[in-house]
Amino acid sequence: MTVTSEERLLPEVERGAVRRITVVGEDVLRRRCRPLTQEHFGTPALDRLIDDMFATNHVAHGAAIAANQVDVDLQLFVYDMEDDWGVRHTGAIANPVLDEEPPARRRLIEGMEGCLSVPGPYKAVARADHTVVRGRDKDGAPLVVEGRGYFARCLQHETDHLHGRLYLDRLAQRERRDALREMAELRDGVLARRAAVAERLGK
């Protein structure tokens, strides 16, 4: 998911290094990621990965980023975004699982989505306007995150990533072709803007 506004830097962004963002067509984006195990939680390596993901997300003007988008095969994503009501949400969740809502209570809303791994285009995608994600925090403790509106969309989008799915997969064939064509036209400019932000931050 992507946003366009610059916001105050999180400590994780200040500490983190910027990593290369994988792009549609790379195999790591199409595999179900490995779950984090006890050997991962509470380690300096995981802390460093989370910091780097926040930094990479920030320079790309992202709302969130999944581990396979920085070429790491783990079920982890971080988010830093404002919802529809102006409330800022930040955090990291490992091994996320979406609650299944009964069809009678599930409300789908179409909204525009982009993706850091599909640089450039935005397309309308239908998502549930409310979601609950259950997983683990960086120390392995149980974590529950609830989202509505745009934040719910973000949580669903990132969980999709960890199952090897892109928002492109939710589009009709013609829209998918259009998105890839637009990406080819816009990609160089998007990558140049990311590099400029990284340089400005000294990363």
PDB file of C-alpha atoms in Angstrom, residues 3 7-13 50 54 57-58 62-65 77-83 86-93 137 143-146 151 154-155:
ATOM      1  CA  VAL A   3       0.534   7.009   0.717  1.00  0.00           C
ATOM      2  CA  GLU A   7       5.242  12.392   8.337  1.00  0.00           C
ATOM      3  CA  ARG A   8       7.522  12.684  11.359  1.00  0.00           C
ATOM      4  CA  LEU A   9      10.204  10.022  11.435  1.00  0.00           C
ATOM      5  CA  LEU A  10       9.702   7.029  13.680  1.00  0.00           C
ATOM      6  CA  PRO A  11      12.755   5.890  15.694  1.00  0.00           C
ATOM      7  CA  GLU A  12      12.722   2.729  13.579  1.00  0.00           C
ATOM      8  CA  VAL A  13      13.063   4.823  10.419  1.00  0.00           C
ATOM      9  CA  ILE A  50      11.883  -4.370  11.329  1.00  0.00           C
ATOM     10  CA  PHE A  54      10.152   0.875   8.381  1.00  0.00           C
ATOM     11  CA  ASN A  57       8.587   1.896   3.634  1.00  0.00           C
ATOM     12  CA  HIS A  58       9.157   5.529   4.566  1.00  0.00           C
ATOM     13  CA  GLY A  62       4.438   3.556   1.799  1.00  0.00           C
ATOM     14  CA  ALA A  63       1.596   2.795   4.169  1.00  0.00           C
ATOM     15  CA  ALA A  64       2.998  -0.674   4.872  1.00  0.00           C
ATOM     16  CA  ILE A  65       5.498  -3.206   3.584  1.00  0.00           C
ATOM     17  CA  PHE A  77       4.834  -6.839   7.823  1.00  0.00           C
ATOM     18  CA  VAL A  78       5.106  -3.333   9.249  1.00  0.00           C
ATOM     19  CA  TYR A  79       2.720  -0.415   8.834  1.00  0.00           C
ATOM     20  CA  ASP A  80       2.788   3.339   9.384  1.00  0.00           C
ATOM     21  CA  MET A  81      -0.295   5.076   8.064  1.00  0.00           C
ATOM     22  CA  GLU A  82      -3.274   7.296   8.813  1.00  0.00           C
ATOM     23  CA  ASP A  83      -6.758   5.836   8.607  1.00  0.00           C
ATOM     24  CA  GLY A  86      -6.808  10.819  10.678  1.00  0.00           C
ATOM     25  CA  VAL A  87      -5.596   8.355  13.323  1.00  0.00           C
ATOM     26  CA  ARG A  88      -2.025   7.204  12.782  1.00  0.00           C
ATOM     27  CA  HIS A  89      -1.352   3.460  13.115  1.00  0.00           C
ATOM     28  CA  THR A  90       2.174   2.047  13.413  1.00  0.00           C
ATOM     29  CA  GLY A  91       3.376  -1.424  14.241  1.00  0.00           C
ATOM     30  CA  ALA A  92       4.792  -4.760  13.180  1.00  0.00           C
ATOM     31  CA  ILE A  93       3.008  -8.107  13.150  1.00  0.00           C
ATOM     32  CA  ASP A 137       4.740  -9.071  18.120  1.00  0.00           C
ATOM     33  CA  LEU A 143      -1.020  -9.568  19.109  1.00  0.00           C
ATOM     34  CA  VAL A 144      -4.438  -8.573  17.787  1.00  0.00           C
ATOM     35  CA  VAL A 145      -4.871  -5.638  15.378  1.00  0.00           C
ATOM     36  CA  GLU A 146      -8.283  -4.361  14.288  1.00  0.00           C
ATOM     37  CA  PHE A 151      -6.484   0.590   7.613  1.00  0.00           C
ATOM     38  CA  CYS A 154      -3.937  -2.175   4.354  1.00  0.00           C
ATOM     39  CA  LEU A 155      -3.996  -5.153   6.750  1.00  0.00           C
TER      40      LEU A 155
END
